Structure formats: structure tokens, C-alpha cells
PDB file of C-alpha atoms in Angstrom:
ATOM      1  CA  MET A   1      -0.146   0.010  -0.039  1.00 36.00           C
ATOM      2  CA  SER A   2       1.428   3.328  -0.955  1.00 42.00           C
ATOM      3  CA  ALA A   3       1.966   6.353   1.267  1.00 46.00           C
ATOM      4  CA  SER A   4      -0.716   8.368  -0.462  1.00 49.00           C
ATOM      5  CA  THR A   5      -3.222   5.458  -0.093  1.00 46.00           C
ATOM      6  CA  GLN A   6      -2.407   5.335   3.629  1.00 47.00           C
ATOM      7  CA  GLY A   7      -2.824   9.028   4.022  1.00 49.00           C
ATOM      8  CA  ALA A   8      -6.355   8.862   2.374  1.00 50.00           C
ATOM      9  CA  LYS A   9      -7.407   6.425   5.170  1.00 52.00           C
ATOM     10  CA  ALA A  10      -5.805   8.318   8.001  1.00 54.00           C
ATOM     11  CA  PRO A  11      -8.644   9.207  10.513  1.00 58.00           C
ATOM     12  CA  TYR A  12      -6.856  11.930  12.289  1.00 73.00           C
ATOM     13  CA  TYR A  13      -5.950  15.429  11.373  1.00 80.00           C
ATOM     14  CA  TYR A  14      -2.137  15.696  11.231  1.00 83.00           C
ATOM     15  CA  VAL A  15      -0.484  18.511  13.088  1.00 84.00           C
ATOM     16  CA  PRO A  16       3.184  19.249  12.199  1.00 81.00           C
ATOM     17  CA  THR A  17       5.811  20.112  14.718  1.00 84.00           C
ATOM     18  CA  PRO A  18       6.486  23.871  15.213  1.00 88.00           C
ATOM     19  CA  SER A  19       8.411  25.094  12.268  1.00 91.00           C
ATOM     20  CA  SER A  20      10.614  28.109  11.637  1.00 94.00           C
ATOM     21  CA  HIS A  21      10.100  28.030   7.982  1.00 95.00           C
ATOM     22  CA  PRO A  22       7.448  30.935   7.855  1.00 94.00           C
ATOM     23  CA  VAL A  23       9.656  33.246   9.860  1.00 96.00           C
ATOM     24  CA  MET A  24      12.734  32.452   7.975  1.00 97.00           C
ATOM     25  CA  ALA A  25      10.984  32.939   4.659  1.00 96.00           C
ATOM     26  CA  ALA A  26       9.768  36.374   5.905  1.00 96.00           C
ATOM     27  CA  VAL A  27      13.141  37.200   6.784  1.00 96.00           C
ATOM     28  CA  GLY A  28      14.344  36.467   3.392  1.00 96.00           C
ATOM     29  CA  LEU A  29      11.408  38.531   1.872  1.00 95.00           C
ATOM     30  CA  PHE A  30      12.145  41.403   3.937  1.00 97.00           C
ATOM     31  CA  PHE A  31      15.841  41.769   2.749  1.00 97.00           C
ATOM     32  CA  VAL A  32      14.588  41.127  -0.796  1.00 95.00           C
ATOM     33  CA  ILE A  33      12.192  44.155  -0.508  1.00 94.00           C
ATOM     34  CA  LEU A  34      14.720  46.369   1.392  1.00 96.00           C
ATOM     35  CA  GLY A  35      17.471  45.639  -1.268  1.00 95.00           C
ATOM     36  CA  ALA A  36      15.003  46.287  -4.194  1.00 93.00           C
ATOM     37  CA  ALA A  37      14.118  49.622  -2.646  1.00 92.00           C
ATOM     38  CA  MET A  38      17.661  50.550  -1.894  1.00 94.00           C
ATOM     39  CA  TRP A  39      18.768  49.472  -5.364  1.00 91.00           C
ATOM     40  CA  ILE A  40      16.074  51.437  -7.184  1.00 87.00           C
ATOM     41  CA  ASN A  41      16.942  54.502  -5.259  1.00 88.00           C
ATOM     42  CA  GLY A  42      20.752  54.156  -6.255  1.00 86.00           C
ATOM     43  CA  HIS A  43      22.274  52.693  -3.098  1.00 90.00           C
ATOM     44  CA  GLU A  44      25.247  50.409  -3.890  1.00 89.00           C
ATOM     45  CA  TRP A  45      24.500  47.824  -1.046  1.00 92.00           C
ATOM     46  CA  GLY A  46      20.830  47.394  -2.334  1.00 94.00           C
ATOM     47  CA  LYS A  47      21.715  44.774  -4.989  1.00 93.00           C
ATOM     48  CA  TYR A  48      23.770  42.798  -2.436  1.00 96.00           C
ATOM     49  CA  SER A  49      20.795  42.751  -0.024  1.00 96.00           C
ATOM     50  CA  PHE A  50      18.455  41.723  -2.700  1.00 95.00           C
ATOM     51  CA  ALA A  51      20.685  38.806  -3.789  1.00 96.00           C
ATOM     52  CA  ALA A  52      21.350  37.665  -0.419  1.00 97.00           C
ATOM     53  CA  GLY A  53      17.667  37.819   0.598  1.00 96.00           C
ATOM     54  CA  LEU A  54      16.510  35.985  -2.484  1.00 95.00           C
ATOM     55  CA  ALA A  55      19.072  33.255  -2.087  1.00 97.00           C
ATOM     56  CA  TRP A  56      18.011  32.931   1.516  1.00 97.00           C
ATOM     57  CA  TRP A  57      14.242  32.717   0.615  1.00 96.00           C
ATOM     58  CA  LEU A  58      14.815  30.217  -2.151  1.00 95.00           C
ATOM     59  CA  VAL A  59      16.741  27.996   0.272  1.00 96.00           C
ATOM     60  CA  VAL A  60      14.057  28.131   2.996  1.00 96.00           C
ATOM     61  CA  LEU A  61      11.251  27.682   0.258  1.00 94.00           C
ATOM     62  CA  TYR A  62      13.063  24.544  -0.787  1.00 93.00           C
ATOM     63  CA  GLN A  63      13.261  23.188   2.778  1.00 94.00           C
ATOM     64  CA  TRP A  64       9.745  23.962   3.248  1.00 93.00           C
ATOM     65  CA  PHE A  65       8.486  22.141   0.238  1.00 92.00           C
ATOM     66  CA  ARG A  66      10.730  19.272   1.002  1.00 93.00           C
ATOM     67  CA  ASP A  67       9.453  18.756   4.576  1.00 92.00           C
ATOM     68  CA  ALA A  68       5.706  18.994   3.154  1.00 90.00           C
ATOM     69  CA  ALA A  69       6.642  16.433   0.533  1.00 91.00           C
ATOM     70  CA  HIS A  70       8.182  14.198   3.061  1.00 90.00           C
ATOM     71  CA  GLU A  71       5.221  14.315   5.362  1.00 89.00           C
ATOM     72  CA  SER A  72       2.723  13.630   2.543  1.00 86.00           C
ATOM     73  CA  GLU A  73       4.765  10.561   1.140  1.00 86.00           C
ATOM     74  CA  SER A  74       4.955   9.244   4.837  1.00 85.00           C
ATOM     75  CA  GLY A  75       1.168   8.865   4.882  1.00 83.00           C
ATOM     76  CA  LEU A  76       0.469  11.615   7.366  1.00 85.00           C
ATOM     77  CA  TYR A  77      -1.854  13.502   5.244  1.00 84.00           C
ATOM     78  CA  GLY A  78      -5.468  12.437   5.249  1.00 82.00           C
ATOM     79  CA  ARG A  79      -8.437  13.625   3.458  1.00 84.00           C
ATOM     80  CA  LYS A  80      -8.837  16.364   6.112  1.00 85.00           C
ATOM     81  CA  ILE A  81      -5.457  17.681   5.356  1.00 87.00           C
ATOM     82  CA  ASP A  82      -6.284  17.545   1.660  1.00 87.00           C
ATOM     83  CA  VAL A  83      -9.410  19.839   2.164  1.00 90.00           C
ATOM     84  CA  SER A  84      -7.273  22.250   4.432  1.00 90.00           C
ATOM     85  CA  TYR A  85      -4.701  22.556   1.545  1.00 91.00           C
ATOM     86  CA  ARG A  86      -7.321  23.070  -0.959  1.00 94.00           C
ATOM     87  CA  TRP A  87      -9.036  25.950   1.023  1.00 95.00           C
ATOM     88  CA  SER A  88      -5.534  27.409   1.986  1.00 94.00           C
ATOM     89  CA  MET A  89      -4.388  27.584  -1.651  1.00 95.00           C
ATOM     90  CA  SER A  90      -7.836  29.065  -2.779  1.00 96.00           C
ATOM     91  CA  TRP A  91      -7.643  31.817  -0.218  1.00 97.00           C
ATOM     92  CA  PHE A  92      -4.008  32.414  -1.212  1.00 95.00           C
ATOM     93  CA  ILE A  93      -5.004  33.011  -4.763  1.00 97.00           C
ATOM     94  CA  PHE A  94      -7.778  35.120  -3.730  1.00 97.00           C
ATOM     95  CA  SER A  95      -5.271  37.284  -1.716  1.00 97.00           C
ATOM     96  CA  GLU A  96      -3.210  37.440  -4.926  1.00 96.00           C
ATOM     97  CA  VAL A  97      -6.285  38.528  -6.980  1.00 96.00           C
ATOM     98  CA  MET A  98      -6.693  41.423  -4.348  1.00 97.00           C
ATOM     99  CA  PHE A  99      -2.849  42.311  -4.884  1.00 96.00           C
ATOM    100  CA  PHE A 100      -3.037  42.680  -8.537  1.00 96.00           C
ATOM    101  CA  GLY A 101      -6.549  44.316  -8.373  1.00 95.00           C
ATOM    102  CA  ALA A 102      -5.058  47.079  -6.458  1.00 95.00           C
ATOM    103  CA  PHE A 103      -2.344  47.729  -9.158  1.00 94.00           C
ATOM    104  CA  PHE A 104      -5.035  47.398 -11.923  1.00 95.00           C
ATOM    105  CA  THR A 105      -7.156  49.768  -9.944  1.00 94.00           C
ATOM    106  CA  ALA A 106      -4.357  52.458  -9.674  1.00 92.00           C
ATOM    107  CA  LEU A 107      -3.885  52.239 -13.415  1.00 91.00           C
ATOM    108  CA  TRP A 108      -7.518  52.699 -14.195  1.00 92.00           C
ATOM    109  CA  TRP A 109      -7.655  55.632 -11.651  1.00 92.00           C
ATOM    110  CA  ALA A 110      -4.769  57.238 -13.134  1.00 88.00           C
ATOM    111  CA  ARG A 111      -6.021  57.049 -16.654  1.00 88.00           C
ATOM    112  CA  MET A 112      -9.732  57.750 -15.795  1.00 88.00           C
ATOM    113  CA  HIS A 113      -9.347  60.410 -13.012  1.00 85.00           C
ATOM    114  CA  SER A 114      -6.041  61.589 -12.149  1.00 83.00           C
ATOM    115  CA  VAL A 115      -4.726  62.627 -15.459  1.00 80.00           C
ATOM    116  CA  PRO A 116      -8.121  64.198 -16.575  1.00 81.00           C
ATOM    117  CA  ALA A 117      -8.339  66.101 -13.293  1.00 80.00           C
ATOM    118  CA  LEU A 118      -4.904  67.442 -14.110  1.00 76.00           C
ATOM    119  CA  GLY A 119      -6.164  68.933 -17.454  1.00 74.00           C
ATOM    120  CA  ASN A 120      -9.183  70.782 -16.026  1.00 76.00           C
ATOM    121  CA  LEU A 121      -9.629  74.382 -15.856  1.00 69.00           C
ATOM    122  CA  ASP A 122      -8.477  74.745 -12.245  1.00 72.00           C
ATOM    123  CA  ASN A 123      -4.896  73.422 -13.172  1.00 70.00           C
ATOM    124  CA  ALA A 124      -4.693  75.370 -16.480  1.00 71.00           C
ATOM    125  CA  LEU A 125      -3.148  78.176 -14.588  1.00 75.00           C
ATOM    126  CA  LEU A 126      -0.407  75.946 -13.053  1.00 74.00           C
ATOM    127  CA  TRP A 127       0.302  73.914 -16.327  1.00 71.00           C
ATOM    128  CA  PRO A 128      -1.038  75.683 -19.243  1.00 71.00           C
ATOM    129  CA  ASP A 129       0.830  73.406 -21.707  1.00 69.00           C
ATOM    130  CA  PHE A 130      -0.339  70.138 -20.067  1.00 69.00           C
ATOM    131  CA  LYS A 131      -2.322  67.860 -22.271  1.00 73.00           C
ATOM    132  CA  ALA A 132      -4.694  65.412 -20.402  1.00 75.00           C
ATOM    133  CA  ALA A 133      -3.685  62.338 -22.636  1.00 75.00           C
ATOM    134  CA  TRP A 134      -2.386  58.934 -21.608  1.00 79.00           C
ATOM    135  CA  PRO A 135       0.557  58.722 -21.154  1.00 76.00           C
ATOM    136  CA  SER A 136       0.968  62.173 -19.996  1.00 67.00           C
ATOM    137  CA  VAL A 137       4.497  62.626 -21.026  1.00 63.00           C
ATOM    138  CA  VAL A 138       5.989  61.217 -24.336  1.00 51.00           C
ATOM    139  CA  ALA A 139       8.733  61.772 -26.826  1.00 44.00           C
ATOM    140  CA  GLY A 140       8.340  65.341 -28.155  1.00 44.00           C
ATOM    141  CA  ALA A 141       5.779  66.426 -25.600  1.00 49.00           C
ATOM    142  CA  THR A 142       5.673  69.977 -24.233  1.00 48.00           C
ATOM    143  CA  ALA A 143       4.243  69.261 -20.887  1.00 49.00           C
ATOM    144  CA  SER A 144       5.107  71.719 -18.068  1.00 46.00           C
ATOM    145  CA  PRO A 145       7.117  71.565 -16.157  1.00 46.00           C
ATOM    146  CA  ALA A 146       9.485  69.952 -18.462  1.00 46.00           C
ATOM    147  CA  ASN A 147      11.803  68.546 -16.047  1.00 49.00           C
ATOM    148  CA  VAL A 148       9.284  66.583 -13.946  1.00 55.00           C
ATOM    149  CA  VAL A 149       9.568  63.503 -16.273  1.00 60.00           C
ATOM    150  CA  GLU A 150      12.023  62.818 -19.044  1.00 65.00           C
ATOM    151  CA  PRO A 151      10.448  62.126 -22.553  1.00 65.00           C
ATOM    152  CA  PHE A 152       9.891  58.519 -23.372  1.00 71.00           C
ATOM    153  CA  GLN A 153       8.248  56.368 -25.746  1.00 73.00           C
ATOM    154  CA  THR A 154       5.293  53.894 -24.837  1.00 76.00           C
ATOM    155  CA  VAL A 155       5.453  50.162 -25.624  1.00 83.00           C
ATOM    156  CA  GLY A 156       2.931  48.355 -27.799  1.00 84.00           C
ATOM    157  CA  PRO A 157       1.777  44.825 -28.059  1.00 86.00           C
ATOM    158  CA  PHE A 158       4.221  43.796 -30.825  1.00 86.00           C
ATOM    159  CA  TRP A 159       6.120  41.625 -30.857  1.00 90.00           C
ATOM    160  CA  LEU A 160       7.662  40.988 -27.384  1.00 94.00           C
ATOM    161  CA  PRO A 161       4.478  41.034 -25.312  1.00 95.00           C
ATOM    162  CA  THR A 162       2.667  38.953 -27.958  1.00 96.00           C
ATOM    163  CA  ILE A 163       5.334  36.230 -27.848  1.00 97.00           C
ATOM    164  CA  ASN A 164       5.075  36.120 -24.174  1.00 96.00           C
ATOM    165  CA  THR A 165       1.270  35.816 -24.494  1.00 97.00           C
ATOM    166  CA  ALA A 166       1.796  32.772 -26.851  1.00 97.00           C
ATOM    167  CA  LEU A 167       4.516  31.282 -24.400  1.00 97.00           C
ATOM    168  CA  LEU A 168       2.187  31.513 -21.347  1.00 96.00           C
ATOM    169  CA  LEU A 169      -0.952  30.290 -23.014  1.00 96.00           C
ATOM    170  CA  SER A 170       1.060  27.344 -24.535  1.00 97.00           C
ATOM    171  CA  SER A 171       2.489  26.495 -21.038  1.00 97.00           C
ATOM    172  CA  GLY A 172      -1.152  26.397 -19.791  1.00 96.00           C
ATOM    173  CA  VAL A 173      -2.074  23.825 -22.586  1.00 97.00           C
ATOM    174  CA  THR A 174       1.211  21.616 -21.702  1.00 98.00           C
ATOM    175  CA  LEU A 175       0.464  21.846 -18.023  1.00 98.00           C
ATOM    176  CA  THR A 176      -3.221  20.716 -18.548  1.00 97.00           C
ATOM    177  CA  ILE A 177      -2.000  17.775 -20.858  1.00 98.00           C
ATOM    178  CA  ALA A 178       0.498  16.742 -18.079  1.00 97.00           C
ATOM    179  CA  HIS A 179      -2.390  16.925 -15.420  1.00 97.00           C
ATOM    180  CA  HIS A 180      -4.668  14.558 -17.497  1.00 96.00           C
ATOM    181  CA  ALA A 181      -1.658  12.294 -18.162  1.00 97.00           C
ATOM    182  CA  LEU A 182      -1.126  12.032 -14.460  1.00 96.00           C
ATOM    183  CA  ARG A 183      -4.759  11.435 -13.885  1.00 95.00           C
ATOM    184  CA  GLU A 184      -4.586   8.574 -16.534  1.00 95.00           C
ATOM    185  CA  ASP A 185      -1.454   7.207 -14.639  1.00 92.00           C
ATOM    186  CA  LEU A 186       0.737   7.900 -17.739  1.00 96.00           C
ATOM    187  CA  ARG A 187       3.687   9.196 -15.526  1.00 95.00           C
ATOM    188  CA  ALA A 188       6.245   9.502 -18.280  1.00 95.00           C
ATOM    189  CA  ARG A 189       3.946  11.501 -20.465  1.00 97.00           C
ATOM    190  CA  ALA A 190       3.349  13.811 -17.315  1.00 97.00           C
ATOM    191  CA  ILE A 191       6.795  14.294 -16.606  1.00 97.00           C
ATOM    192  CA  GLY A 192       7.616  15.212 -20.242  1.00 97.00           C
ATOM    193  CA  PHE A 193       4.887  17.762 -20.649  1.00 98.00           C
ATOM    194  CA  MET A 194       5.768  19.096 -17.091  1.00 98.00           C
ATOM    195  CA  TRP A 195       9.452  19.869 -18.272  1.00 98.00           C
ATOM    196  CA  VAL A 196       7.987  21.683 -21.457  1.00 98.00           C
ATOM    197  CA  THR A 197       5.821  23.712 -19.024  1.00 98.00           C
ATOM    198  CA  VAL A 198       8.884  24.731 -17.046  1.00 98.00           C
ATOM    199  CA  LEU A 199      10.942  25.538 -20.161  1.00 98.00           C
ATOM    200  CA  LEU A 200       8.160  27.704 -21.569  1.00 98.00           C
ATOM    201  CA  GLY A 201       7.948  29.601 -18.109  1.00 97.00           C
ATOM    202  CA  LEU A 202      11.525  30.223 -18.295  1.00 97.00           C
ATOM    203  CA  SER A 203      11.513  31.343 -21.941  1.00 97.00           C
ATOM    204  CA  PHE A 204       8.797  33.892 -20.607  1.00 98.00           C
ATOM    205  CA  LEU A 205      11.267  35.265 -18.066  1.00 97.00           C
ATOM    206  CA  CYS A 206      13.999  35.606 -20.655  1.00 97.00           C
ATOM    207  CA  VAL A 207      11.905  37.467 -23.105  1.00 97.00           C
ATOM    208  CA  GLN A 208      10.544  39.881 -20.283  1.00 96.00           C
ATOM    209  CA  GLY A 209      14.187  40.404 -19.366  1.00 96.00           C
ATOM    210  CA  TYR A 210      15.199  41.354 -22.954  1.00 95.00           C
ATOM    211  CA  GLU A 211      12.006  43.594 -23.049  1.00 95.00           C
ATOM    212  CA  TYR A 212      13.261  45.439 -19.980  1.00 94.00           C
ATOM    213  CA  TYR A 213      16.486  46.023 -21.306  1.00 94.00           C
ATOM    214  CA  HIS A 214      15.063  47.317 -24.787  1.00 92.00           C
ATOM    215  CA  LEU A 215      12.625  49.678 -22.844  1.00 91.00           C
ATOM    216  CA  TYR A 216      15.528  51.210 -20.803  1.00 89.00           C
ATOM    217  CA  THR A 217      17.955  51.504 -23.569  1.00 89.00           C
ATOM    218  CA  ALA A 218      15.903  52.129 -26.719  1.00 87.00           C
ATOM    219  CA  LEU A 219      12.764  53.610 -25.627  1.00 85.00           C
ATOM    220  CA  ASP A 220      13.947  55.572 -22.442  1.00 84.00           C
ATOM    221  CA  LEU A 221      10.968  54.085 -20.410  1.00 87.00           C
ATOM    222  CA  LYS A 222      12.077  53.677 -16.898  1.00 86.00           C
ATOM    223  CA  LEU A 223      10.247  53.041 -13.335  1.00 86.00           C
ATOM    224  CA  SER A 224      10.867  56.795 -12.941  1.00 81.00           C
ATOM    225  CA  SER A 225       8.942  57.665 -16.163  1.00 82.00           C
ATOM    226  CA  GLY A 226       5.855  59.246 -14.427  1.00 80.00           C
ATOM    227  CA  ILE A 227       2.715  57.325 -13.669  1.00 84.00           C
ATOM    228  CA  TYR A 228       2.727  55.429 -16.785  1.00 86.00           C
ATOM    229  CA  GLY A 229       6.343  53.981 -16.199  1.00 88.00           C
ATOM    230  CA  THR A 230       5.475  53.326 -12.515  1.00 89.00           C
ATOM    231  CA  THR A 231       2.405  51.227 -13.195  1.00 91.00           C
ATOM    232  CA  PHE A 232       3.771  49.486 -16.088  1.00 92.00           C
ATOM    233  CA  PHE A 233       6.959  48.365 -14.318  1.00 93.00           C
ATOM    234  CA  MET A 234       4.847  47.559 -11.016  1.00 93.00           C
ATOM    235  CA  LEU A 235       2.354  45.337 -12.885  1.00 95.00           C
ATOM    236  CA  THR A 236       4.811  43.675 -15.346  1.00 96.00           C
ATOM    237  CA  GLY A 237       7.486  43.325 -12.624  1.00 95.00           C
ATOM    238  CA  PHE A 238       5.377  41.709  -9.883  1.00 95.00           C
ATOM    239  CA  HIS A 239       3.745  39.567 -12.440  1.00 97.00           C
ATOM    240  CA  GLY A 240       7.038  38.372 -13.787  1.00 96.00           C
ATOM    241  CA  PHE A 241       8.080  37.556  -9.996  1.00 95.00           C
ATOM    242  CA  HIS A 242       4.918  35.546  -9.635  1.00 96.00           C
ATOM    243  CA  VAL A 243       5.876  33.608 -12.794  1.00 97.00           C
ATOM    244  CA  PHE A 244       9.274  32.942 -11.341  1.00 96.00           C
ATOM    245  CA  ILE A 245       7.646  31.614  -8.150  1.00 95.00           C
ATOM    246  CA  GLY A 246       5.174  29.527 -10.390  1.00 96.00           C
ATOM    247  CA  MET A 247       8.118  28.136 -12.306  1.00 96.00           C
ATOM    248  CA  LEU A 248       9.831  27.186  -9.219  1.00 95.00           C
ATOM    249  CA  MET A 249       6.705  25.293  -8.029  1.00 95.00           C
ATOM    250  CA  LEU A 250       6.156  23.594 -11.271  1.00 97.00           C
ATOM    251  CA  LEU A 251       9.931  22.551 -11.186  1.00 96.00           C
ATOM    252  CA  PHE A 252       9.566  21.112  -7.735  1.00 95.00           C
ATOM    253  CA  ILE A 253       6.432  19.177  -8.813  1.00 96.00           C
ATOM    254  CA  THR A 254       8.394  17.717 -11.738  1.00 97.00           C
ATOM    255  CA  LEU A 255      11.079  16.410  -9.666  1.00 95.00           C
ATOM    256  CA  ARG A 256       8.623  14.941  -7.278  1.00 95.00           C
ATOM    257  CA  LEU A 257       7.066  13.212 -10.281  1.00 96.00           C
ATOM    258  CA  GLN A 258      10.440  11.688 -11.332  1.00 95.00           C
ATOM    259  CA  SER A 259      10.842  10.514  -7.640  1.00 93.00           C
ATOM    260  CA  GLY A 260       7.724   8.520  -7.968  1.00 92.00           C
ATOM    261  CA  HIS A 261       5.596  10.898  -5.882  1.00 92.00           C
ATOM    262  CA  PHE A 262       1.721  11.285  -6.382  1.00 91.00           C
ATOM    263  CA  THR A 263      -0.818   8.959  -7.586  1.00 90.00           C
ATOM    264  CA  ALA A 264      -3.600   9.223 -10.247  1.00 89.00           C
ATOM    265  CA  GLU A 265      -6.125   9.674  -7.422  1.00 87.00           C
ATOM    266  CA  ARG A 266      -4.241  11.977  -4.912  1.00 87.00           C
ATOM    267  CA  HIS A 267      -1.926  14.732  -6.164  1.00 92.00           C
ATOM    268  CA  PHE A 268      -3.041  17.992  -4.709  1.00 92.00           C
ATOM    269  CA  GLY A 269       0.597  19.271  -4.724  1.00 92.00           C
ATOM    270  CA  PHE A 270       0.261  19.035  -8.432  1.00 96.00           C
ATOM    271  CA  GLU A 271      -3.119  20.597  -8.548  1.00 96.00           C
ATOM    272  CA  GLY A 272      -2.124  23.302  -6.251  1.00 95.00           C
ATOM    273  CA  ALA A 273       0.831  24.445  -8.486  1.00 96.00           C
ATOM    274  CA  ALA A 274      -1.414  24.152 -11.611  1.00 97.00           C
ATOM    275  CA  TRP A 275      -4.074  26.336 -10.044  1.00 97.00           C
ATOM    276  CA  TYR A 276      -1.433  29.051  -9.363  1.00 97.00           C
ATOM    277  CA  TRP A 277       0.002  28.743 -12.827  1.00 97.00           C
ATOM    278  CA  HIS A 278      -3.333  29.300 -14.466  1.00 97.00           C
ATOM    279  CA  PHE A 279      -3.869  32.275 -12.263  1.00 97.00           C
ATOM    280  CA  VAL A 280      -0.718  33.820 -13.466  1.00 96.00           C
ATOM    281  CA  ASP A 281      -1.979  33.164 -16.977  1.00 96.00           C
ATOM    282  CA  VAL A 282      -5.147  35.092 -16.354  1.00 97.00           C
ATOM    283  CA  VAL A 283      -3.246  37.944 -14.719  1.00 97.00           C
ATOM    284  CA  TRP A 284      -1.146  38.138 -17.871  1.00 97.00           C
ATOM    285  CA  LEU A 285      -4.059  38.279 -20.242  1.00 96.00           C
ATOM    286  CA  GLY A 286      -5.424  41.321 -18.080  1.00 94.00           C
ATOM    287  CA  LEU A 287      -1.935  42.885 -18.440  1.00 94.00           C
ATOM    288  CA  TYR A 288      -1.572  42.326 -22.102  1.00 95.00           C
ATOM    289  CA  THR A 289      -4.981  43.773 -22.847  1.00 94.00           C
ATOM    290  CA  LEU A 290      -4.980  46.768 -20.438  1.00 92.00           C
ATOM    291  CA  VAL A 291      -1.275  47.669 -20.327  1.00 91.00           C
ATOM    292  CA  TYR A 292      -0.197  46.955 -23.910  1.00 91.00           C
ATOM    293  CA  TRP A 293      -3.339  47.213 -26.057  1.00 89.00           C
ATOM    294  CA  VAL A 294      -5.659  49.796 -24.391  1.00 81.00           C
TER     295      VAL A 294
END
């Protein structure tokens, strides 16, 4: 009898021993955020804090996932734990919806309220040359005062964002194929398509990194390029970070599949990672439409 089958019949609710993983992960994220803020503002030590915090966080994340996988394969997780994990993942994704919802709302508010308000009659005395258009400052604009934001060019959907859209949508398809293969107990097929999914996610990150380089060097579009640059890089940057997290989750699940973990009937670790990845896909579709097209 497999550990997963034993866990399915466990009549109790397993309570793990106290763990330092949540606190240690929070410490790593603290230094990631601190380092990012310092780096953006030109502090030399910011990049070192960011790199050290990210490395620390990744190590803790690996240990956390490893311990959870060991508990699952030891038969300690019953159906009650399975239900708890499903609810926990659902609420986690809901919190992420609220997180991105705040940034989408900021984008909508800036375009529909803040910029038009700056172009009304009251502000005409302060900025007589200001044009209430989105984005507010572009190459060749004469908005006053001219030294507030350096002129920049906007970014459209072609071609890098469209390529990334194709990559993410394709990864959702390959992930679904892998899921169906696992449910049919076709492990080799599931592993193969999972590796394809991971590679598609990595390709997305590489393309986005190249896009950022192009924006900074060719279009002069930076994080400091007014409300347009701020909302653009905050939305796409946080989404890219979530793609990175999702790719790590899928990589760990793939390695577990290769180690013989999961069964056709019980594989919520796989399903939870798949939920998260599909959520990342949906967020990107919103970004692709509202940031690059509209």
C-alpha cells in the first residue's frame, strides 16, 4: 500500500511540529524588498541585500517544500489535510487577486481620473501646456514643467509581449496535458509535458528580461517615467516575479514526479501548483489587454 493511499485512510488531522520556515521565509523576503528599494534609489548595497535575501528565501522555500513532501509521502496527510490545503490555496490565490486588483485599480484611476483632473480648468493656470492624455509625457511632448519626467516612448503589444502571451498560453496547455496524463497514470507523459511547461515559463522570463533591457535603452522608459512607467513596471514586474515563483513550484513538482511521488487519485501538490500557474496566465491576459493594447 502506497503512502498516498495510507494517507487517504488516516482518520486523524495531522498537526506538524512547530516550524521556523514561515519566519525564515519572511526574513528573506524582508531583505529582498529592502534591497530592491535601496537598489532602485541608487544605493550600492541594495543589490547585495536583494541577492542575499533572494538566495536565503529560495533555500527556505526548498526546505519547506521538501518537508511538506516528506510528510505527504510518509502517509501523514489524510482527506482532512487535503481539504485544508485546497481551502488554503484558494484563499492564497484570492489574496493574490486582491494584490493585482490594487495595481489594476491604480492604473484605471490614473487614466480615468487623475490625468483628466490635471487637465481641467483649475490646473490650467499651473500647467497651461499640459495635455490630459495617456501617457501624460511622451517623446516630443511639451508638458510643463518639462523637468518633471524625461520624455519616453510607450510600448505596444508587438512583438515581445505577444510572444510572451503565446508562451504563457502554451504553457497552460502543456500543464493541462500533463495533469490529464497523471490522472490516467501515464507518468512518463506527465513528466515530459511538465518539463516543457517549465521551459516555457523560463522562456517567458528571458523574453521579459530582454524587453526590459529594450525599454530602458531604446525607448527611455523607466520606473521613474511618471505614472505610466511606475504602473507599467509595477504590474509587469510583480507578475514576472509570480511567474518565477510558479516556475519554481512546477519544477519542484516535476522532480517529485520523477521521484515517484503522487498517484492518479491523490496529487493535490500538482493541482495546487497548476491552479497558481493558471492564475498567473489570467493575470497576464489582463496585463496584455489593459497595459499593452488599451
